[in-house]
Amino acid sequence: MRIGFIGLGIMGYSMASNLLKAGYELTVYNRTIEKAEKLGKSGAKVAYSPKEVAENSEVVISMVTDAPDVEDVLFSEKGVVKSGKKGLIFIDMSTNSPEFAKKTAKKLSEYGIEFLDAPVTGGDKGAREGTLTIMVGGKENIFRQVEPIFQAMGKNIIYVGEIGSGQALKLCNQVVVSLDMVAVIESLMLARSLGIDDDKLFSVLSTGAGNSFTVQYYLPKIIKGDLEPGFKAAHLKKDLKYALDTGTSASLPLPGTSLALQLYNSMVSLGMGEKGTQGLIKVYEKLIKT
Ligand code: NAP
């Protein structure tokens, strides 16, 4: 199966690299073309537009930022639909809303293109190591055709159900991811104010009931002052807005998610949207200084 991959950022570059390692014939495109050319040195064919990716592929994957970016990749002047053949399978692995997935599937069906929503969790580490958890929505027979592709990028592949249900489950995941970061940072701020050593806090949290991916992976970075992105704050803000909008449509109160969104709004408005989500500590430090 010839695969196309669009969006070679923090996640996409590693995911595409794992497809190459698994032996797939891969065509890649990235808006900043140097990233695609870098992967070209490892054996990927470099394309200069999403249209060119689709010309060379039976399956096209997008790992871009947000819904307008997926629309760009699909429907712009040099978009996938301009050359995508009937029967092409397009998989959006970026995090978007369930509503967007449903709308996109409908639009693509007019071109005879199949669509799956398949967001991921596991962070930049999971993408590099090929251990992502992948949640898939769409027709089950289409999912079964491309399941081996997911297995080359992830470890736990879950077929969730109808179109949009992968994104729906991903939003539930983001509620935990965001509030866990809030909890870890508050705990660190409290520990520091009480004169407790950072390493002792890590030792307790990472071995007891407070343990989590955030504790294991992000707390050591926070302690070291490493705010470089594994997962950009602006992306988490996007996800939380989608989670709240989805909850609001069902008249479901999500007060914790709402708090997390306000905190990440603050981080982005401080000009730190491109920093990692662990940079939320800077918002707390500012709160304490005032
Ligand atoms: P990233 O590093 O910011 O990469 C985004 C990629 O999308 C870049 O290659 C960018 O191109 C490309 N792009 C954005 N807008 C585009 C457009 N309009 N047309 C063409 N290309 C476009 O982000 P990431 O961390 O890889 O995340 C990608 C997606 O996965 C997001 O939806 C995010 O929420 C989700 N996600 C991230 C993580 C994580 O831990 N990082 C985990 C799970 C899910 P340029 O190189 O030109 O900027």
Coordinates of C-alpha atoms and ligand atoms in Angstrom, one line a residue:
M1 CA 0.0 0.0 0.0
R2 CA 1.5 3.4 -1.0
I3 CA 1.0 5.9 1.8
G4 CA 1.1 9.7 1.7
F5 CA 1.9 11.7 4.9
I6 CA 1.1 15.4 5.3
G7 CA 2.4 17.4 8.3
L8 CA 5.9 16.6 9.6
G9 CA 5.9 18.5 12.9
I10 CA 6.8 17.1 16.3
M11 CA 4.4 14.2 15.9
G12 CA 4.2 13.7 12.2
Y13 CA 7.9 13.5 11.5
S14 CA 8.4 10.6 13.9
M15 CA 5.2 8.8 12.8
A16 CA 6.2 9.0 9.2
S17 CA 9.7 7.8 10.0
N18 CA 8.1 4.7 11.7
L19 CA 6.1 4.0 8.5
L20 CA 9.3 4.1 6.5
K21 CA 11.0 1.8 9.0
A22 CA 8.1 -0.6 8.6
G23 CA 8.9 -0.7 4.8
Y24 CA 6.0 1.3 3.4
E25 CA 6.5 3.2 0.2
L26 CA 6.0 6.8 1.5
T27 CA 5.4 10.2 -0.1
V28 CA 5.7 13.1 2.3
Y29 CA 4.7 16.8 2.2
N30 CA 5.3 19.6 4.7
R31 CA 4.4 23.3 4.4
T32 CA 8.0 24.1 5.5
I33 CA 9.5 21.9 2.9
E34 CA 12.9 21.4 4.5
K35 CA 11.3 18.9 7.0
A36 CA 10.1 16.8 4.1
E37 CA 13.5 17.0 2.4
K38 CA 15.1 15.8 5.6
L39 CA 12.9 12.7 5.6
G40 CA 13.6 12.3 1.8
K41 CA 17.2 11.5 2.9
S42 CA 15.8 8.4 4.8
G43 CA 14.0 7.1 1.7
A44 CA 10.7 9.0 1.5
K45 CA 9.6 10.5 -1.8
V46 CA 9.2 14.3 -1.3
A47 CA 6.1 16.0 -2.7
Y48 CA 5.6 19.7 -3.1
S49 CA 1.8 19.9 -2.5
P50 CA -0.9 17.7 -0.9
K51 CA -2.2 17.2 -4.5
E52 CA 1.1 15.6 -5.4
V53 CA 0.9 13.4 -2.3
A54 CA -2.5 12.1 -3.3
E55 CA -1.3 11.4 -6.9
N56 CA 1.2 8.9 -5.5
S57 CA -0.9 7.3 -2.7
E58 CA -3.7 4.9 -1.9
V59 CA -3.9 6.1 1.7
V60 CA -3.1 9.7 2.8
I61 CA -2.6 10.7 6.4
S62 CA -2.7 14.3 7.8
M63 CA -1.0 15.3 11.0
V64 CA -1.4 19.0 10.9
T65 CA -2.6 21.5 13.6
D66 CA -6.3 22.3 13.5
A67 CA -9.5 21.9 11.4
P68 CA -8.8 24.9 9.0
D69 CA -5.4 23.3 8.3
V70 CA -7.0 19.9 7.4
E71 CA -9.4 21.8 5.1
D72 CA -6.5 23.6 3.5
V73 CA -4.7 20.3 2.9
L74 CA -7.9 18.8 1.4
F75 CA -9.8 21.5 -0.5
S76 CA -7.3 24.3 -1.4
E77 CA -6.0 24.9 -4.9
K78 CA -3.3 22.2 -4.6
G79 CA -5.3 20.1 -2.2
V80 CA -5.8 16.3 -2.0
V81 CA -9.2 16.3 -3.7
K82 CA -7.7 17.8 -6.8
S83 CA -6.0 14.5 -7.6
G84 CA -7.3 12.0 -5.1
K85 CA -8.8 9.0 -6.9
K86 CA -12.1 7.4 -6.1
G87 CA -11.4 4.9 -3.2
L88 CA -8.6 6.9 -1.7
I89 CA -8.6 6.6 2.1
F90 CA -7.8 9.9 3.9
I91 CA -7.0 9.6 7.6
D92 CA -6.9 12.7 9.8
M93 CA -4.7 11.9 12.8
S94 CA -4.6 15.5 14.1
T95 CA -6.8 16.4 17.1
N96 CA -10.1 18.0 15.9
S97 CA -13.7 18.1 16.9
P98 CA -16.1 15.1 16.3
E99 CA -18.4 17.6 14.3
F100 CA -15.5 18.5 12.0
A101 CA -14.8 14.8 11.4
K102 CA -18.5 14.2 10.4
K103 CA -18.6 17.2 8.2
T104 CA -15.3 16.3 6.4
A105 CA -16.4 12.6 5.9
K106 CA -19.6 13.9 4.2
K107 CA -17.7 16.3 2.0
L108 CA -15.1 13.7 1.0
S109 CA -17.8 11.1 0.1
E110 CA -18.9 13.5 -2.7
Y111 CA -15.4 12.8 -4.2
G112 CA -15.6 9.1 -3.6
I113 CA -12.9 9.4 -0.9
E114 CA -13.2 7.4 2.3
F115 CA -12.4 9.1 5.7
L116 CA -11.3 8.0 9.1
D117 CA -10.6 10.2 12.2
A118 CA -7.7 8.7 14.1
P119 CA -6.3 11.0 16.7
V120 CA -3.5 9.8 19.0
T121 CA -2.2 10.0 22.5
G122 CA 1.2 9.2 24.0
G123 CA 3.1 12.4 23.2
D124 CA 6.2 13.0 21.2
K125 CA 7.8 10.1 23.1
G126 CA 5.1 7.7 21.9
A127 CA 5.4 9.0 18.4
R128 CA 9.2 8.5 18.4
E129 CA 9.0 5.0 20.0
G130 CA 6.0 3.8 17.9
T131 CA 4.0 3.2 21.0
L132 CA 1.1 5.6 20.4
T133 CA -2.5 4.8 21.4
I134 CA -4.7 5.5 18.4
M135 CA -8.5 6.0 18.5
V136 CA -10.3 5.4 15.3
G137 CA -13.7 6.5 14.1
G138 CA -15.3 5.6 10.7
K139 CA -16.4 2.6 8.7
E140 CA -15.1 -0.6 10.3
N141 CA -14.3 -2.3 6.9
I142 CA -12.1 0.7 6.0
F143 CA -10.4 0.6 9.4
R144 CA -9.6 -3.1 8.9
Q145 CA -7.9 -2.3 5.6
V146 CA -5.5 0.2 7.2
E147 CA -5.1 -1.4 10.6
P148 CA -1.5 -2.5 9.8
I149 CA -0.5 1.1 9.0
F150 CA -1.7 2.1 12.5
Q151 CA 0.2 -0.8 14.0
A152 CA 3.5 0.6 12.5
M153 CA 2.9 3.8 14.5
G154 CA 1.2 2.7 17.7
K155 CA 0.8 -0.1 20.2
N156 CA -2.8 0.2 21.3
I157 CA -5.1 0.6 18.3
I158 CA -8.8 1.1 19.3
Y159 CA -11.6 1.0 16.8
V160 CA -14.1 3.2 18.6
G161 CA -17.1 3.3 16.2
E162 CA -18.9 5.7 13.9
I163 CA -17.2 8.7 12.2
G164 CA -16.1 11.3 14.8
S165 CA -16.0 8.8 17.7
G166 CA -12.1 8.7 17.6
Q167 CA -12.1 12.5 18.1
A168 CA -14.8 12.2 20.8
L169 CA -12.6 9.8 22.8
K170 CA -9.5 11.9 22.3
L171 CA -11.3 14.9 23.8
C172 CA -12.1 12.8 26.9
N173 CA -8.4 12.0 27.1
Q174 CA -7.5 15.7 26.9
V175 CA -9.6 16.5 30.0
V176 CA -7.4 14.2 32.0
V177 CA -4.1 15.3 30.3
S178 CA -4.9 19.0 31.1
L179 CA -6.1 18.6 34.6
D180 CA -3.3 16.3 35.5
M181 CA -0.8 19.0 34.4
V182 CA -2.7 21.6 36.5
A183 CA -2.5 19.2 39.5
V184 CA 1.2 18.4 39.1
I185 CA 2.1 22.1 38.8
E186 CA 0.0 23.0 41.8
S187 CA 1.5 20.2 43.8
L188 CA 5.0 21.5 42.9
M189 CA 4.2 25.1 43.8
L190 CA 2.8 23.9 47.2
A191 CA 5.9 21.7 47.8
R192 CA 8.3 24.5 47.0
S193 CA 6.4 26.9 49.3
L194 CA 6.7 24.4 52.1
G195 CA 10.4 23.9 51.5
I196 CA 10.1 20.4 50.2
D197 CA 12.8 19.3 47.8
D198 CA 11.7 18.9 44.1
D199 CA 13.3 15.4 43.9
K200 CA 11.6 14.2 47.0
L201 CA 8.2 15.3 45.5
F202 CA 9.0 13.4 42.3
S203 CA 10.0 10.3 44.2
V204 CA 6.7 10.2 46.0
L205 CA 4.4 11.2 43.1
S206 CA 6.1 8.8 40.7
T207 CA 5.8 5.7 42.9
G208 CA 2.5 6.4 44.7
A209 CA -1.2 7.0 43.9
G210 CA -0.3 10.3 42.3
N211 CA 1.7 8.7 39.4
S212 CA 0.9 9.4 35.8
F213 CA 2.5 10.1 32.4
T214 CA 2.5 13.8 33.4
V215 CA 4.5 13.0 36.5
Q216 CA 6.9 10.6 34.8
Y217 CA 7.6 12.6 31.6
Y218 CA 6.8 16.2 32.3
L219 CA 7.6 16.8 36.0
P220 CA 11.4 16.1 35.5
K221 CA 11.3 18.7 32.6
I222 CA 9.5 21.2 34.8
I223 CA 12.0 20.7 37.6
K224 CA 14.9 21.3 35.1
G225 CA 13.2 24.4 33.7
D226 CA 12.9 22.7 30.3
L227 CA 9.8 24.3 28.6
E228 CA 10.5 23.1 25.0
P229 CA 7.5 21.6 23.4
G230 CA 6.6 17.9 23.3
F231 CA 3.1 19.1 23.1
K232 CA 2.5 22.8 22.4
A233 CA 0.3 24.8 24.8
A234 CA -1.6 26.4 21.9
H235 CA -2.6 22.9 20.7
L236 CA -3.9 21.9 24.2
K237 CA -5.9 25.1 24.3
K238 CA -7.5 24.1 21.0
D239 CA -8.4 20.6 22.3
L240 CA -9.9 22.0 25.5
K241 CA -12.1 24.4 23.5
Y242 CA -13.3 21.5 21.4
A243 CA -14.0 19.5 24.6
L244 CA -16.0 22.4 26.2
D245 CA -17.9 23.1 23.0
T246 CA -18.8 19.4 22.7
G247 CA -19.9 19.3 26.4
T248 CA -21.8 22.6 26.0
S249 CA -23.8 21.2 23.0
A250 CA -24.9 18.3 25.3
S251 CA -25.6 20.8 28.2
L252 CA -22.9 19.0 30.1
P253 CA -21.1 21.1 32.7
L254 CA -17.3 20.5 32.7
P255 CA -16.0 23.0 35.3
G256 CA -12.5 21.4 35.6
T257 CA -12.0 21.6 31.8
S258 CA -13.2 25.1 31.9
L259 CA -10.6 26.0 34.5
A260 CA -7.9 24.3 32.5
L261 CA -8.9 26.2 29.4
Q262 CA -8.7 29.5 31.2
L263 CA -5.2 28.7 32.5
Y264 CA -4.0 27.7 29.0
N265 CA -5.7 30.9 27.6
S266 CA -3.5 32.8 30.0
M267 CA -0.4 30.9 28.9
V268 CA -1.1 31.6 25.2
S269 CA -1.9 35.3 25.9
L270 CA 1.5 35.6 27.7
G271 CA 3.0 34.7 24.3
M272 CA 3.9 31.1 25.3
G273 CA 1.6 29.1 23.0
E274 CA 4.6 27.5 21.2
K275 CA 6.1 26.3 24.5
G276 CA 5.3 22.9 25.9
T277 CA 2.2 22.4 28.1
Q278 CA 4.5 22.1 31.1
G279 CA 5.2 25.9 30.7
L280 CA 1.9 26.4 32.6
I281 CA 4.2 26.8 35.6
K282 CA 5.0 30.3 34.4
V283 CA 1.3 31.2 34.7
Y284 CA 1.3 30.0 38.3
E285 CA 4.6 31.9 39.0
K286 CA 3.0 35.1 37.8
L287 CA -0.1 34.5 39.9
I288 CA 2.0 34.2 43.0
K289 CA 4.1 37.3 42.3
T290 CA 0.9 39.5 42.0
Ligands
NAP1 P1 3.4 20.8 15.3 O1 4.8 20.4 15.7 O2 3.0 22.2 15.5 O3 3.3 20.3 13.8 C1 2.2 20.7 13.0 C2 2.5 20.4 11.5 O4 1.4 20.8 10.7 C3 3.7 21.2 11.0 O5 4.4 20.3 10.2 C4 3.0 22.3 10.1 O6 3.9 22.7 9.1 C5 1.8 21.5 9.6 N1 0.7 22.5 9.3 C6 0.0 23.3 10.1 N2 -0.9 24.0 9.4 C7 -0.8 23.6 8.1 C8 -1.4 23.9 6.9 N3 -2.4 24.9 6.9 N4 -1.0 23.4 5.8 C9 0.0 22.5 5.8 N5 0.6 22.1 6.9 C10 0.3 22.6 8.0 O7 2.3 19.9 16.0 P2 2.4 18.4 16.6 O8 2.8 18.4 18.0 O9 3.1 17.5 15.7 O10 0.8 18.1 16.6 C11 0.1 17.8 15.4 C12 -1.4 17.4 15.8 O11 -1.4 16.3 16.7 C13 -2.2 18.5 16.5 O12 -3.5 18.4 16.2 C14 -2.0 18.1 18.0 O13 -3.0 18.7 18.8 C15 -2.0 16.6 17.9 N6 -1.3 15.9 19.0 C16 -0.1 16.3 19.5 C17 0.6 15.6 20.5 C18 1.9 16.0 21.1 O14 2.3 15.5 22.1 N7 2.7 16.9 20.4 C19 0.0 14.4 21.0 C20 -1.2 14.0 20.4 C21 -1.9 14.7 19.5 P3 5.1 23.7 9.3 O15 6.3 22.8 9.6 O16 5.2 24.5 8.1 O17 4.8 24.6 10.5

